[in-house]
CSV table of C-alpha atoms in Angstrom, one decimal:
chain,number,residue,atom,x,y,z
A,100,MET,CA,39.4,-26.7,-30.6
A,101,ARG,CA,40.1,-29.7,-32.9
A,102,THR,CA,43.5,-30.7,-34.0
A,103,THR,CA,42.6,-32.8,-37.0
A,104,SER,CA,44.5,-32.3,-40.2
A,105,GLY,CA,43.0,-29.8,-42.7
A,106,PRO,CA,43.9,-28.6,-46.2
A,107,HIS,CA,47.5,-29.3,-47.2
A,108,GLY,CA,48.3,-30.9,-43.8
A,109,HIS,CA,47.7,-27.7,-41.7
A,110,ARG,CA,46.1,-28.2,-38.4
A,111,SER,CA,42.6,-26.8,-38.0
A,112,ALA,CA,43.8,-24.5,-35.2
A,113,ARG,CA,46.3,-22.9,-37.6
A,114,ILE,CA,43.5,-22.5,-40.2
A,115,VAL,CA,41.3,-20.8,-37.6
A,116,ALA,CA,44.1,-18.5,-36.6
A,117,LEU,CA,44.8,-17.5,-40.2
A,118,LEU,CA,41.1,-16.9,-40.9
A,119,ALA,CA,40.7,-14.8,-37.8
A,120,ALA,CA,43.9,-12.8,-38.5
A,121,ALA,CA,42.6,-12.0,-42.0
A,122,GLY,CA,39.2,-11.0,-40.7
A,123,VAL,CA,37.4,-13.7,-42.6
A,124,PRO,CA,34.1,-14.5,-41.0
A,125,PHE,CA,33.4,-18.2,-40.5
A,126,ALA,CA,31.1,-20.3,-38.4
A,127,GLU,CA,32.8,-23.7,-38.3
A,128,VAL,CA,36.0,-25.3,-39.4
A,129,GLY,CA,36.0,-29.0,-39.9
A,130,ALA,CA,37.5,-31.7,-42.1
A,131,HIS,CA,35.5,-33.3,-44.9
A,132,ARG,CA,36.8,-36.0,-47.2
A,133,ALA,CA,34.6,-36.9,-50.1
A,134,SER,CA,34.3,-40.6,-51.0
A,135,LEU,CA,35.5,-41.7,-54.4
A,136,GLU,CA,31.9,-41.9,-55.6
A,137,GLU,CA,31.1,-38.4,-54.4
A,138,ALA,CA,34.2,-37.0,-56.2
A,139,TYR,CA,33.3,-38.9,-59.4
A,140,MET,CA,29.7,-37.7,-59.4
A,141,GLU,CA,30.8,-34.1,-58.8
A,142,LEU,CA,33.3,-34.2,-61.7
A,143,THR,CA,30.8,-35.8,-64.1
A,144,ARG,CA,27.5,-34.2,-63.1
A,145,ASP,CA,27.2,-32.3,-66.4
A,146,ALA,CA,28.4,-35.1,-68.7
A,147,ALA,CA,25.8,-37.3,-70.5
A,148,GLU,CA,26.7,-40.2,-72.7
A,149,PHE,CA,23.1,-41.0,-73.6
A,150,THR,CA,20.2,-38.6,-73.7
A,151,SER,CA,16.6,-39.0,-74.7
A,152,THR,CA,13.9,-36.9,-76.2
A,153,PRO,CA,10.2,-37.0,-75.3
A,154,ASP,CA,8.3,-39.8,-77.1
A,155,LEU,CA,5.7,-38.0,-79.2
A,156,THR,CA,4.5,-41.1,-81.1
A,157,ASP,CA,2.6,-42.8,-78.2
A,158,GLY,CA,4.7,-46.0,-78.6
A,159,GLU,CA,4.5,-46.1,-82.4
A,160,VAL,CA,7.8,-46.2,-84.3
A,161,THR,CA,8.0,-43.9,-87.2
A,162,ARG,CA,10.8,-43.9,-89.8
């Protein structure tokens, strides 16, 4: 059993014990820390500063 830190500084063994005591099914407990880029992409995935529409003019500009 690993002893790496988990959420809020708890040890993974403690997390496993809490899950088991509560009857919560789980397959694996492990630490994952997102990179700054991963966190930014997750937070901004639905935001769009610029959007486009299909070009229906075949390259001709109409005004």
